[in-house]
Coordinates of C-alpha atoms and ligand atoms in Angstrom, one line a residue:
M231 CA 0.0 0.0 0.0
T232 CA 1.3 3.5 -0.9
R233 CA 2.1 5.5 2.2
I234 CA -0.4 8.3 2.9
N235 CA 0.9 11.8 3.6
A236 CA -1.2 13.9 5.9
T237 CA -0.4 17.3 4.4
H238 CA -0.9 16.3 0.8
S239 CA -4.1 14.5 1.7
D240 CA -5.5 17.6 3.4
E241 CA -4.5 19.9 0.5
T242 CA -6.3 17.7 -2.0
D243 CA -9.3 16.9 0.2
T244 CA -12.5 18.0 -1.8
L245 CA -14.7 17.6 1.3
R246 CA -12.7 19.8 3.7
H247 CA -15.1 22.8 3.4
F248 CA -17.7 20.7 5.2
R249 CA -15.8 21.2 8.4
E250 CA -17.1 24.8 8.6
R251 CA -20.6 23.5 8.7
F252 CA -20.1 21.8 12.1
D253 CA -19.7 23.2 15.6
L254 CA -16.6 21.5 17.0
P255 CA -14.9 22.6 20.2
D256 CA -11.3 23.8 20.0
G257 CA -8.7 21.4 21.3
V258 CA -10.8 18.3 20.5
I259 CA -10.0 15.7 17.9
Y260 CA -13.4 14.0 17.5
L261 CA -13.1 10.3 16.6
D262 CA -16.5 9.3 17.9
G263 CA -18.9 10.5 15.1
N264 CA -19.8 6.8 14.7
S265 CA -21.4 7.0 18.2
L266 CA -22.7 10.6 18.3
G267 CA -22.3 12.8 15.3
A268 CA -21.1 16.4 15.7
L269 CA -23.6 19.3 15.6
P270 CA -24.3 20.8 12.2
K271 CA -24.3 24.6 12.8
T272 CA -27.7 25.3 11.2
V273 CA -29.5 22.8 13.5
K274 CA -29.3 25.3 16.5
A275 CA -31.1 28.1 14.6
R276 CA -33.7 25.7 13.1
V277 CA -34.6 24.1 16.5
A278 CA -34.6 27.5 18.2
Y279 CA -37.1 28.7 15.5
T280 CA -39.2 25.7 15.9
I281 CA -39.4 26.2 19.6
S282 CA -40.0 30.0 19.6
E283 CA -42.0 30.5 16.5
E284 CA -43.7 27.2 15.4
W285 CA -44.4 26.0 19.0
G286 CA -44.4 29.4 20.8
N287 CA -46.5 31.4 18.4
Q288 CA -48.1 29.1 15.9
L289 CA -49.0 26.5 18.5
I290 CA -51.0 23.6 17.3
R291 CA -51.4 25.1 13.8
S292 CA -47.8 24.1 13.1
W293 CA -48.8 20.5 12.6
N294 CA -50.2 21.7 9.3
T295 CA -48.5 25.1 8.6
A296 CA -45.0 24.0 9.5
G297 CA -45.5 20.5 8.1
W298 CA -44.8 18.7 11.4
V299 CA -47.2 15.9 10.5
H300 CA -45.2 15.0 7.4
L301 CA -41.7 15.0 9.1
P302 CA -41.5 11.2 9.4
Q303 CA -41.8 10.9 5.6
K304 CA -39.8 14.0 4.7
V305 CA -36.9 12.9 6.9
G306 CA -37.3 9.3 5.7
G307 CA -37.0 10.5 2.1
R308 CA -33.8 12.4 2.8
I309 CA -32.3 9.3 4.5
G310 CA -33.6 7.1 1.7
R311 CA -31.4 8.9 -0.8
L312 CA -28.3 8.0 1.2
I313 CA -29.2 4.3 1.4
G314 CA -30.4 3.6 -2.1
A315 CA -34.1 3.4 -1.2
Q316 CA -36.9 4.4 -3.6
E317 CA -39.2 7.3 -2.7
G318 CA -41.9 6.2 -0.2
T319 CA -40.0 3.3 1.3
V320 CA -38.3 4.9 4.3
V321 CA -39.8 6.6 7.4
S322 CA -38.1 8.2 10.4
A323 CA -39.6 7.2 13.7
D324 CA -39.0 5.9 17.2
S325 CA -35.7 4.2 18.0
T326 CA -33.7 1.6 16.2
S327 CA -34.7 -1.0 18.7
I328 CA -38.4 -0.3 18.3
N329 CA -38.1 -0.2 14.5
L330 CA -36.4 -3.6 14.6
F331 CA -39.3 -4.9 16.7
K332 CA -41.7 -3.7 14.0
V333 CA -39.9 -5.0 11.0
L334 CA -38.8 -8.3 12.5
S335 CA -42.4 -9.0 13.6
A336 CA -43.6 -8.2 10.0
A337 CA -40.9 -10.3 8.4
L338 CA -41.7 -13.4 10.5
G339 CA -45.4 -12.9 9.6
L340 CA -44.4 -12.9 6.0
N341 CA -42.5 -16.2 6.3
P342 CA -44.9 -18.5 8.2
G343 CA -43.9 -22.1 8.8
R344 CA -40.3 -21.2 9.4
S345 CA -39.1 -20.8 13.0
K346 CA -35.5 -19.6 13.0
I347 CA -34.1 -16.1 13.1
V348 CA -30.4 -16.2 12.2
S349 CA -28.0 -13.5 13.4
E350 CA -24.4 -13.2 14.8
R351 CA -23.2 -13.6 18.4
E352 CA -21.2 -10.4 17.8
N353 CA -24.3 -8.4 16.6
F354 CA -25.2 -5.3 18.7
P355 CA -26.9 -6.6 21.8
T356 CA -30.2 -4.7 21.4
D357 CA -30.7 -6.5 18.1
L358 CA -30.3 -9.8 19.7
Y359 CA -32.4 -8.8 22.7
I360 CA -35.3 -7.6 20.5
A361 CA -35.2 -10.8 18.5
E362 CA -35.3 -12.9 21.7
G363 CA -38.3 -10.8 22.8
V364 CA -40.2 -11.2 19.5
A365 CA -39.5 -15.0 19.4
R366 CA -40.8 -15.3 23.0
Q367 CA -43.9 -13.2 22.3
I368 CA -44.9 -15.2 19.2
G369 CA -44.5 -18.4 21.3
Q370 CA -44.7 -20.8 18.4
G371 CA -41.2 -22.3 18.7
H372 CA -39.5 -19.4 17.1
R373 CA -35.8 -19.1 18.1
L374 CA -32.7 -17.1 17.5
V375 CA -29.7 -18.9 16.2
L376 CA -26.3 -17.2 16.3
A377 CA -23.3 -17.5 14.0
D378 CA -19.9 -17.4 15.8
K379 CA -18.3 -15.6 12.9
P380 CA -19.4 -14.2 9.5
A381 CA -17.9 -17.1 7.5
D382 CA -20.4 -19.5 9.3
I383 CA -23.5 -17.7 8.0
P384 CA -23.9 -19.2 4.5
A385 CA -24.0 -22.7 5.9
M386 CA -26.7 -21.7 8.4
L387 CA -29.2 -20.5 5.7
S388 CA -31.4 -23.6 5.7
D389 CA -35.0 -24.1 4.7
D390 CA -36.3 -23.6 8.3
V391 CA -34.9 -20.1 8.6
A392 CA -37.5 -17.3 8.3
V393 CA -35.3 -14.2 8.7
L394 CA -31.6 -13.4 8.5
M395 CA -30.9 -10.3 10.6
L396 CA -27.5 -8.7 10.4
T397 CA -25.8 -5.4 11.1
H398 CA -24.0 -4.2 8.0
V399 CA -21.0 -2.9 9.8
N400 CA -20.1 -4.5 13.1
Y401 CA -20.1 -1.9 16.0
R402 CA -17.1 -3.4 17.7
T403 CA -14.8 -4.7 15.0
G404 CA -15.9 -2.5 12.0
Y405 CA -16.2 -5.6 9.9
R406 CA -18.6 -5.0 6.9
H407 CA -20.7 -7.7 5.3
D408 CA -21.2 -8.0 1.6
M409 CA -24.8 -6.9 1.6
A410 CA -25.7 -7.9 -2.0
A411 CA -24.1 -11.3 -1.9
I412 CA -25.6 -12.3 1.5
T413 CA -29.1 -11.0 0.6
Q414 CA -29.0 -13.1 -2.6
A415 CA -27.8 -16.2 -0.8
A416 CA -30.6 -15.8 1.8
H417 CA -33.3 -15.2 -0.9
D418 CA -32.2 -18.3 -2.7
K419 CA -33.4 -20.2 0.4
G420 CA -36.6 -18.2 0.8
I421 CA -35.2 -16.2 3.7
L422 CA -36.1 -12.6 4.3
V423 CA -33.2 -10.2 5.2
I424 CA -33.1 -7.3 7.7
W425 CA -30.1 -5.0 7.7
D426 CA -29.2 -2.8 10.6
L427 CA -27.4 0.2 9.0
A428 CA -26.5 1.9 12.3
H429 CA -22.8 2.0 11.4
S430 CA -23.1 2.4 7.7
A431 CA -25.8 5.0 7.0
G432 CA -24.0 8.3 6.3
A433 CA -20.6 6.5 6.4
M434 CA -20.8 5.3 2.8
A435 CA -23.3 5.0 -0.1
I436 CA -25.6 2.0 0.5
D437 CA -27.7 0.4 -2.2
L438 CA -30.7 -1.3 -0.6
T439 CA -32.6 -1.4 -3.9
G440 CA -29.7 -2.9 -5.8
A441 CA -29.2 -5.5 -3.0
D442 CA -32.9 -6.2 -3.0
A443 CA -33.0 -6.0 0.9
D444 CA -36.3 -6.8 2.5
F445 CA -36.1 -4.5 5.5
A446 CA -33.6 -2.1 7.0
I447 CA -33.3 0.0 10.2
G448 CA -30.8 2.4 11.5
C449 CA -29.9 5.3 13.9
G450 CA -30.1 9.0 13.3
Y451 CA -27.6 10.1 15.9
K452 CA -24.4 8.5 14.5
Y453 CA -23.0 9.5 11.0
L454 CA -26.3 11.3 10.2
N455 CA -25.6 13.8 12.9
G456 CA -29.3 14.1 14.1
G457 CA -28.3 14.7 17.8
P458 CA -28.5 12.6 21.0
G459 CA -31.4 10.2 20.9
A460 CA -32.4 11.4 17.4
P461 CA -35.3 9.6 15.7
A462 CA -34.3 6.4 13.9
F463 CA -35.4 5.1 10.5
L464 CA -36.7 2.0 8.8
Y465 CA -37.0 0.8 5.2
V466 CA -39.4 -1.7 3.8
N467 CA -39.1 -3.1 0.3
P468 CA -42.2 -2.0 -1.7
R469 CA -43.1 -5.6 -2.4
H470 CA -43.8 -6.0 1.4
H471 CA -46.0 -2.9 1.8
G472 CA -49.4 -3.8 3.0
G473 CA -48.3 -7.5 3.1
F474 CA -48.3 -7.9 6.8
R475 CA -49.3 -5.8 9.8
Q476 CA -46.6 -4.8 12.1
P477 CA -47.8 -5.2 15.7
L478 CA -47.5 -1.6 17.0
S479 CA -50.8 -0.6 15.4
G480 CA -50.9 3.0 16.6
W481 CA -53.0 5.7 15.0
F482 CA -50.2 7.1 12.8
G483 CA -50.1 3.8 11.0
H484 CA -53.8 3.9 10.4
R485 CA -54.9 4.6 6.8
A486 CA -56.9 7.6 8.0
P487 CA -55.6 8.8 11.4
F488 CA -57.9 11.8 11.6
A489 CA -61.0 9.8 10.7
F490 CA -60.8 8.6 14.3
E491 CA -62.3 5.2 13.5
S492 CA -62.8 2.8 16.4
S493 CA -61.0 -0.1 14.7
Y494 CA -57.5 -0.3 13.2
A495 CA -57.2 -0.4 9.4
P496 CA -53.5 -0.3 8.4
S497 CA -52.2 2.0 5.8
N498 CA -51.0 0.1 2.7
S499 CA -47.9 2.4 2.4
I500 CA -44.7 2.7 4.5
D501 CA -46.8 4.8 6.9
Q502 CA -48.1 1.6 8.5
Y503 CA -44.7 1.4 10.2
L504 CA -45.4 4.6 12.1
C505 CA -47.0 4.2 15.5
G506 CA -47.7 7.4 17.4
T507 CA -47.0 11.2 17.5
P508 CA -43.5 12.0 16.2
S509 CA -41.0 13.7 18.5
V510 CA -41.1 17.0 16.6
L511 CA -38.0 18.7 18.1
G512 CA -35.9 15.6 17.4
M513 CA -37.4 15.3 13.9
V514 CA -36.7 19.0 13.1
A515 CA -33.0 18.6 14.2
M516 CA -32.7 15.5 12.1
D517 CA -34.3 17.1 9.1
E518 CA -31.9 20.1 9.3
A519 CA -28.9 17.9 9.9
L520 CA -29.7 15.9 6.8
A521 CA -29.9 19.0 4.6
L522 CA -26.2 19.2 4.2
W523 CA -26.1 15.8 2.6
D524 CA -27.6 17.2 -0.6
D525 CA -24.1 18.6 -1.3
V526 CA -22.1 15.5 -0.4
D527 CA -20.5 13.5 -3.1
M528 CA -20.8 10.0 -1.7
D529 CA -17.9 8.6 -3.7
A530 CA -15.6 11.3 -2.4
L531 CA -17.0 10.6 1.1
R532 CA -16.1 6.9 0.9
A533 CA -12.7 7.5 -0.6
K534 CA -11.8 9.9 2.2
S535 CA -13.2 7.5 4.8
V536 CA -11.0 4.7 3.4
A537 CA -8.0 7.0 3.3
L538 CA -8.5 8.3 6.9
C539 CA -8.8 4.7 8.2
D540 CA -5.8 3.5 6.1
F541 CA -3.7 6.4 7.4
F542 CA -4.6 5.8 11.0
I543 CA -3.7 2.1 10.7
Q544 CA -0.5 2.9 8.8
E545 CA 0.7 5.2 11.6
V546 CA -0.4 3.0 14.5
D547 CA 1.3 0.0 12.9
G548 CA 4.6 1.7 13.8
F549 CA 4.1 1.0 17.5
A550 CA 1.0 -1.3 18.0
G551 CA 3.1 -4.4 18.6
E552 CA 5.3 -2.8 21.1
F553 CA 2.3 -1.8 23.3
G554 CA 0.1 -4.8 22.8
L555 CA -2.5 -3.3 20.4
T556 CA -4.1 -5.8 18.1
L557 CA -6.0 -4.5 15.1
V558 CA -9.4 -6.1 15.0
T559 CA -10.7 -4.2 12.0
P560 CA -10.1 -5.7 8.5
R561 CA -7.2 -4.1 6.6
N562 CA -9.1 -4.6 3.4
P563 CA -11.3 -1.5 3.0
D564 CA -13.9 -3.6 1.1
Q565 CA -14.6 -5.5 4.4
R566 CA -14.9 -2.5 6.8
G567 CA -16.9 0.6 7.6
S568 CA -15.5 3.9 8.8
Q569 CA -14.0 2.9 12.1
V570 CA -10.8 1.3 13.3
S571 CA -10.7 -0.8 16.5
Y572 CA -7.9 -2.4 18.5
S573 CA -8.1 -4.9 21.3
C574 CA -5.7 -4.3 24.2
D575 CA -5.3 -4.6 27.9
N576 CA -6.3 -1.5 29.9
G577 CA -8.3 -0.2 27.0
Y578 CA -10.7 1.7 29.2
A579 CA -8.0 3.6 31.0
I580 CA -6.1 4.2 27.7
M581 CA -9.3 5.7 26.2
Q582 CA -9.9 7.9 29.3
A583 CA -6.3 9.2 29.1
L584 CA -6.9 10.0 25.4
I585 CA -10.1 11.8 26.1
A586 CA -8.3 13.8 28.8
R587 CA -5.9 14.9 26.1
G588 CA -8.8 15.9 23.7
V589 CA -8.8 12.8 21.5
I590 CA -12.3 11.5 21.8
G591 CA -13.0 7.9 20.9
D592 CA -14.7 5.2 23.0
F593 CA -14.3 1.8 24.6
R594 CA -16.3 -1.3 24.1
A595 CA -16.1 -4.0 26.6
P596 CA -14.3 -6.2 27.2
D597 CA -11.1 -4.9 25.5
I598 CA -11.8 -2.7 22.4
I599 CA -10.7 0.9 21.9
R600 CA -12.7 2.3 19.0
F601 CA -12.0 5.2 16.7
G602 CA -14.6 6.5 14.2
F603 CA -13.6 8.5 11.1
T604 CA -16.2 11.0 9.8
P605 CA -15.0 12.4 6.5
L606 CA -17.2 15.5 6.7
Y607 CA -15.3 17.1 9.6
L608 CA -12.0 15.3 10.1
S609 CA -8.6 16.2 8.7
F610 CA -5.6 14.0 8.2
A611 CA -3.6 16.4 10.3
E612 CA -5.9 15.7 13.2
V613 CA -5.5 12.0 12.7
S614 CA -1.7 12.4 12.7
E615 CA -1.9 14.3 16.0
A616 CA -4.3 11.8 17.6
V617 CA -1.8 9.0 16.8
A618 CA 1.1 11.0 18.3
I619 CA -1.0 11.5 21.5
L620 CA -1.9 7.8 21.6
R621 CA 1.8 6.9 21.2
D622 CA 2.7 9.3 24.0
I623 CA 0.1 7.9 26.4
L624 CA 1.3 4.4 25.7
S625 CA 5.0 5.0 26.0
T626 CA 4.7 7.2 29.2
R627 CA 2.0 4.9 30.7
A628 CA 0.0 8.0 31.3
W629 CA -3.1 5.9 31.3
D630 CA -1.9 4.1 34.5
A631 CA -3.5 6.5 36.9
P632 CA -6.4 5.7 39.2
K633 CA -8.6 8.5 37.8
Y634 CA -8.6 6.8 34.4
K635 CA -9.8 3.5 35.8
V636 CA -13.1 4.6 37.3
R637 CA -15.8 3.3 35.1
E638 CA -18.5 5.7 34.0
A639 CA -22.0 4.5 33.1
V640 CA -21.4 5.2 29.4
T641 CA -18.0 4.0 28.1
Ligands
LIG61 C1 -25.9 -1.7 15.5 C2 -26.7 -1.0 16.4 N1 -28.0 -1.2 16.4 C3 -28.8 -0.5 17.3 C4 -28.3 0.4 18.2 C5 -29.1 1.2 19.2 O1 -30.4 1.3 19.0 P1 -31.2 2.4 19.9 O2 -31.1 3.7 19.2 O3 -32.6 1.8 19.8 O4 -30.6 2.5 21.2 C6 -26.9 0.7 18.2 C7 -26.4 1.7 19.1 O5 -25.3 2.0 19.1 C8 -26.1 -0.1 17.3 O6 -24.8 0.1 17.3

């Protein structure tokens, strides 16, 4: 691999002007946009306007005049363009966990007579917990079966599997599945596929339509920069619209919510996957945060993401062995997302020491230090500086202080 030079890469970076569109504190190198995206500057004014004018002055009229009622579809449409979804196939609503409950329930209903849900032991826990809960609730012998590693999945796609449920990019290792190939292999066996895009939406272009995915879900607060607890999203392939009722049959999923009928009649569109009143302030922040994506060249975004990760790995390679850092993210860019993770002893303390020096990443138990690379607001010079600080912390054992070993609730 050709060595990457930070100065040259920054000078030729076509995305560097996006940095000005984010509020980032001085003295911070932010390598955690894969967990909570940074604040796009225009979000502050938009939310303030919504609070003071739309809520404060227009009051309930804003459901119509400010279009609050259509925000789930509007925001969904903006996200849909980033994930290769057709118009009318994505809505923004609820949390990723709740959306998984909805689409997994729908998928199992569409594939009766099959009892297995296949996923990975290394999948994000909420996905596994929701699947366990759905299986228990159906109570017809449904069960979750877990692959120990990605290579085991193809052999597990048997005729009794109803749903394959995978996270596109693994939250801990950064490993990325081949979405199109796996979806095809599952469909060949009559299995429906749900993709969790939490760590890939906004990190790279995704082609749900090209892959013919059945369902997808994902978070708004990571690479999409929608803010803490931002509304999530879900995608349903048009061939499944109206095919099965998702169980959270709230009035926003009714075909005519304001007819106030006493019995539920589901919408035949993606709207059926809505449940209740949208969280307007969160939706407005999300809508505004997504506006800047209209100007983003997704090929340039991916190229820079690959280069930032390659550069970080290249620089850390120089001392990883000496300090017991093992790269757990694939070196091959085709097999990874936009993060780089290492396993190591004392990872929690090392990360706390980094954060104290202004390099913000995070720690995932039991032993992973995780660094996210968001091409819209990160420079190669910052990555270079972060690596120098990491090296300094390791060589001076600065992490070996009691204050860095006290576990906070969120790691
Ligand atoms: C892959 C994945 N799925 C789901 C979630 C979380 O979902 P929720 O927003 O419902 O907490 C996360 C959170 O980090 C995640 O990484």
